[in-house]
Each structure stands twice: as structure tokens, then as C-alpha cells.
PDB file of C-alpha atoms in Angstrom:
ATOM      1  CA  GLN A1037     -12.779  58.820  28.120  1.00  0.00           C
ATOM      2  CA  VAL A1038     -15.958  59.369  30.001  1.00  0.00           C
ATOM      3  CA  GLN A1039     -16.632  57.824  33.450  1.00  0.00           C
ATOM      4  CA  LEU A1040     -20.236  57.311  34.656  1.00  0.00           C
ATOM      5  CA  VAL A1041     -21.148  56.664  38.363  1.00  0.00           C
ATOM      6  CA  GLU A1042     -24.738  55.666  39.179  1.00  0.00           C
ATOM      7  CA  SER A1043     -26.374  55.865  42.493  1.00  0.00           C
ATOM      8  CA  GLY A1044     -29.964  55.574  44.043  1.00  0.00           C
ATOM      9  CA  GLY A1045     -30.807  52.050  43.442  1.00  0.00           C
ATOM     10  CA  GLY A1046     -32.484  49.948  46.257  1.00  0.00           C
ATOM     11  CA  ARG A1047     -35.431  47.872  47.169  1.00  0.00           C
ATOM     12  CA  VAL A1048     -38.905  49.273  47.142  1.00  0.00           C
ATOM     13  CA  GLN A1049     -42.541  47.969  47.298  1.00  0.00           C
ATOM     14  CA  ALA A1050     -44.643  47.947  44.227  1.00  0.00           C
ATOM     15  CA  GLY A1051     -46.258  51.438  43.671  1.00  0.00           C
ATOM     16  CA  GLY A1052     -43.345  53.032  45.317  1.00  0.00           C
ATOM     17  CA  SER A1053     -40.643  55.418  43.871  1.00  0.00           C
ATOM     18  CA  LEU A1054     -36.918  55.695  43.440  1.00  0.00           C
ATOM     19  CA  ARG A1055     -34.724  58.222  41.899  1.00  0.00           C
ATOM     20  CA  LEU A1056     -31.485  57.243  40.189  1.00  0.00           C
ATOM     21  CA  SER A1057     -28.600  59.576  39.530  1.00  0.00           C
ATOM     22  CA  CYS A1058     -25.637  59.350  37.210  1.00  0.00           C
ATOM     23  CA  ALA A1059     -22.649  61.640  37.406  1.00  0.00           C
ATOM     24  CA  ALA A1060     -20.340  62.018  34.334  1.00  0.00           C
ATOM     25  CA  SER A1061     -16.713  63.000  34.477  1.00  0.00           C
ATOM     26  CA  GLY A1062     -13.909  63.030  32.048  1.00  0.00           C
ATOM     27  CA  ARG A1063     -14.451  64.082  28.426  1.00  0.00           C
ATOM     28  CA  THR A1064     -17.885  65.245  29.002  1.00  0.00           C
ATOM     29  CA  PHE A1065     -17.729  67.781  26.218  1.00  0.00           C
ATOM     30  CA  SER A1066     -18.056  64.729  23.760  1.00  0.00           C
ATOM     31  CA  ILE A1067     -21.386  63.767  25.149  1.00  0.00           C
ATOM     32  CA  TYR A1068     -24.616  64.703  23.347  1.00  0.00           C
ATOM     33  CA  ALA A1069     -27.028  62.380  25.139  1.00  0.00           C
ATOM     34  CA  MET A1070     -27.364  60.395  28.356  1.00  0.00           C
ATOM     35  CA  GLY A1071     -29.774  57.843  29.065  1.00  0.00           C
ATOM     36  CA  TRP A1072     -30.631  54.681  31.132  1.00  0.00           C
ATOM     37  CA  PHE A1073     -30.790  51.030  30.132  1.00  0.00           C
ATOM     38  CA  ARG A1074     -31.675  48.030  32.290  1.00  0.00           C
ATOM     39  CA  GLN A1075     -31.134  44.338  32.296  1.00  0.00           C
ATOM     40  CA  ALA A1076     -33.248  41.883  34.203  1.00  0.00           C
ATOM     41  CA  PRO A1077     -32.056  38.352  35.093  1.00  0.00           C
ATOM     42  CA  GLY A1078     -32.076  36.113  32.079  1.00  0.00           C
ATOM     43  CA  LYS A1079     -32.972  38.981  29.787  1.00  0.00           C
ATOM     44  CA  GLU A1080     -31.180  41.159  27.348  1.00  0.00           C
ATOM     45  CA  ARG A1081     -30.323  44.763  28.133  1.00  0.00           C
ATOM     46  CA  GLU A1082     -33.039  47.187  27.054  1.00  0.00           C
ATOM     47  CA  PHE A1083     -33.431  50.855  26.626  1.00  0.00           C
ATOM     48  CA  VAL A1084     -35.357  52.813  29.229  1.00  0.00           C
ATOM     49  CA  ALA A1085     -35.069  56.551  28.620  1.00  0.00           C
ATOM     50  CA  ALA A1086     -32.659  59.138  27.210  1.00  0.00           C
ATOM     51  CA  THR A1087     -32.224  62.839  26.916  1.00  0.00           C
ATOM     52  CA  ASP A1088     -30.024  65.256  25.092  1.00  0.00           C
ATOM     53  CA  ILE A1089     -27.987  67.005  27.753  1.00  0.00           C
ATOM     54  CA  TRP A1090     -27.749  70.477  26.082  1.00  0.00           C
ATOM     55  CA  SER A1091     -31.444  71.579  25.887  1.00  0.00           C
ATOM     56  CA  GLY A1092     -33.187  68.645  27.568  1.00  0.00           C
ATOM     57  CA  SER A1093     -35.905  69.109  24.840  1.00  0.00           C
ATOM     58  CA  ASN A1094     -35.219  65.784  23.092  1.00  0.00           C
ATOM     59  CA  THR A1095     -36.274  62.829  25.319  1.00  0.00           C
ATOM     60  CA  ASN A1096     -37.198  59.195  24.513  1.00  0.00           C
ATOM     61  CA  TYR A1097     -38.861  56.552  26.669  1.00  0.00           C
ATOM     62  CA  SER A1098     -39.631  53.011  26.201  1.00  0.00           C
ATOM     63  CA  ASP A1099     -43.277  52.079  26.044  1.00  0.00           C
ATOM     64  CA  SER A1100     -43.017  50.125  29.237  1.00  0.00           C
ATOM     65  CA  VAL A1101     -41.922  53.095  31.399  1.00  0.00           C
ATOM     66  CA  LYS A1102     -43.699  56.056  29.541  1.00  0.00           C
ATOM     67  CA  GLY A1103     -45.892  57.974  31.974  1.00  0.00           C
ATOM     68  CA  ARG A1104     -44.133  56.407  34.998  1.00  0.00           C
ATOM     69  CA  PHE A1105     -40.462  57.422  34.639  1.00  0.00           C
ATOM     70  CA  THR A1106     -38.994  60.850  34.059  1.00  0.00           C
ATOM     71  CA  ILE A1107     -35.572  61.625  32.884  1.00  0.00           C
ATOM     72  CA  SER A1108     -33.842  65.030  33.580  1.00  0.00           C
ATOM     73  CA  ARG A1109     -30.434  66.487  33.755  1.00  0.00           C
ATOM     74  CA  ASP A1110     -28.433  69.076  35.622  1.00  0.00           C
ATOM     75  CA  ASN A1111     -25.751  70.319  33.316  1.00  0.00           C
ATOM     76  CA  ALA A1112     -23.931  72.306  35.959  1.00  0.00           C
ATOM     77  CA  LYS A1113     -23.390  68.828  37.719  1.00  0.00           C
ATOM     78  CA  ASN A1114     -22.973  66.808  34.637  1.00  0.00           C
ATOM     79  CA  THR A1115     -25.580  64.650  36.183  1.00  0.00           C
ATOM     80  CA  VAL A1116     -28.714  62.909  34.783  1.00  0.00           C
ATOM     81  CA  TYR A1117     -31.568  61.536  36.881  1.00  0.00           C
ATOM     82  CA  LEU A1118     -34.221  58.963  36.409  1.00  0.00           C
ATOM     83  CA  GLN A1119     -37.311  59.485  38.574  1.00  0.00           C
ATOM     84  CA  MET A1120     -39.188  56.184  38.751  1.00  0.00           C
ATOM     85  CA  ASP A1121     -42.767  56.286  40.062  1.00  0.00           C
ATOM     86  CA  SER A1122     -45.498  53.620  40.268  1.00  0.00           C
ATOM     87  CA  LEU A1123     -42.840  50.917  40.192  1.00  0.00           C
ATOM     88  CA  GLU A1124     -43.771  47.409  39.337  1.00  0.00           C
ATOM     89  CA  PRO A1125     -42.075  44.054  39.993  1.00  0.00           C
ATOM     90  CA  GLU A1126     -41.333  43.874  36.272  1.00  0.00           C
ATOM     91  CA  ASP A1127     -39.124  47.011  36.737  1.00  0.00           C
ATOM     92  CA  THR A1128     -36.677  44.968  38.707  1.00  0.00           C
ATOM     93  CA  ALA A1129     -33.222  44.986  37.060  1.00  0.00           C
ATOM     94  CA  VAL A1130     -29.752  46.355  37.081  1.00  0.00           C
ATOM     95  CA  TYR A1131     -30.023  49.929  35.700  1.00  0.00           C
ATOM     96  CA  TYR A1132     -27.156  51.318  33.648  1.00  0.00           C
ATOM     97  CA  CYS A1133     -26.371  54.839  32.766  1.00  0.00           C
ATOM     98  CA  ALA A1134     -25.178  55.554  29.372  1.00  0.00           C
ATOM     99  CA  ALA A1135     -23.532  58.448  27.441  1.00  0.00           C
ATOM    100  CA  GLY A1136     -23.095  58.911  23.798  1.00  0.00           C
ATOM    101  CA  SER A1137     -22.843  60.898  20.685  1.00  0.00           C
ATOM    102  CA  SER A1138     -26.649  60.647  19.857  1.00  0.00           C
ATOM    103  CA  LEU A1139     -29.868  59.538  21.285  1.00  0.00           C
ATOM    104  CA  ILE A1140     -29.439  56.139  19.644  1.00  0.00           C
ATOM    105  CA  ARG A1141     -25.610  55.670  19.940  1.00  0.00           C
ATOM    106  CA  TYR A1142     -24.063  55.048  23.281  1.00  0.00           C
ATOM    107  CA  GLN A1143     -20.257  54.531  23.771  1.00  0.00           C
ATOM    108  CA  HIS A1144     -20.027  54.693  27.527  1.00  0.00           C
ATOM    109  CA  PHE A1145     -21.753  52.693  30.223  1.00  0.00           C
ATOM    110  CA  GLY A1146     -21.627  52.810  34.031  1.00  0.00           C
ATOM    111  CA  GLN A1147     -21.227  49.792  36.370  1.00  0.00           C
ATOM    112  CA  GLY A1148     -25.014  49.629  37.095  1.00  0.00           C
ATOM    113  CA  THR A1149     -27.204  49.922  40.218  1.00  0.00           C
ATOM    114  CA  GLN A1150     -29.695  47.331  41.284  1.00  0.00           C
ATOM    115  CA  VAL A1151     -33.387  48.123  41.653  1.00  0.00           C
ATOM    116  CA  THR A1152     -35.619  45.546  43.215  1.00  0.00           C
ATOM    117  CA  VAL A1153     -39.382  46.026  43.376  1.00  0.00           C
ATOM    118  CA  SER A1154     -41.231  43.622  45.578  1.00  0.00           C
ATOM    119  CA  SER A1155     -44.987  42.716  45.259  1.00  0.00           C
TER     120      SER A1155
END
């Protein structure tokens, strides 16, 4: 099994920044990609960003965050980060870390961390 623990959520004003972290443990050798999803109240969970953890050269972003959010990883720490800049109230959601066997298939999710952006 793979365990994922998120940190770094909080409350920020519009235009501000936050950085989320996700530390993986357990059977991390089985992971090809790690990413972030989010779920706002009353909405379905949606993809935010992902990266392959070996080279970091394959990254995906949703159109809604492209140019504002940056995903990165530190293999030595089995950790992936999501730098979120120019935050908007629409970014308010619970953010979930995910790990999986490809950039589009995720088998493991963390417990989530709340991000609140006030206008």
C-alpha cells in the first residue's frame, strides 16, 4: 500500500500564494505519477495537476490552473509539491494528493487539505 499525507493548506486572500506538500510512504516503488485533485462544495472532484516522479519532465495541468500553479517533486523525500500563485476564490476546495501507475490512472489518495481563498 501507499500512504499519502498532505500539508500546507490554509486561508489566503485572492491574489495570494500557498504551497501544498504531499509525502508518500509505503510501496513507493510502484508509483509512476503523483498529482493533485480538488473538490469544491457541491461539485465533483476534478484534476488539477500531475507529474511523473522519475524525471519530472511529463507534467499536466488543468486549463483552470495553467500558468498559476506549478507542480514539482523531490524524489529523495518522496514528496510532491503544488505551488499555487495568483489564487482566486474559485480555487477554494479540498485538495487531494494522488499517486498512481500513470498520469491518468490513480490508485491512492490522501485525506485532503482545505484551501480557502477569500475575495
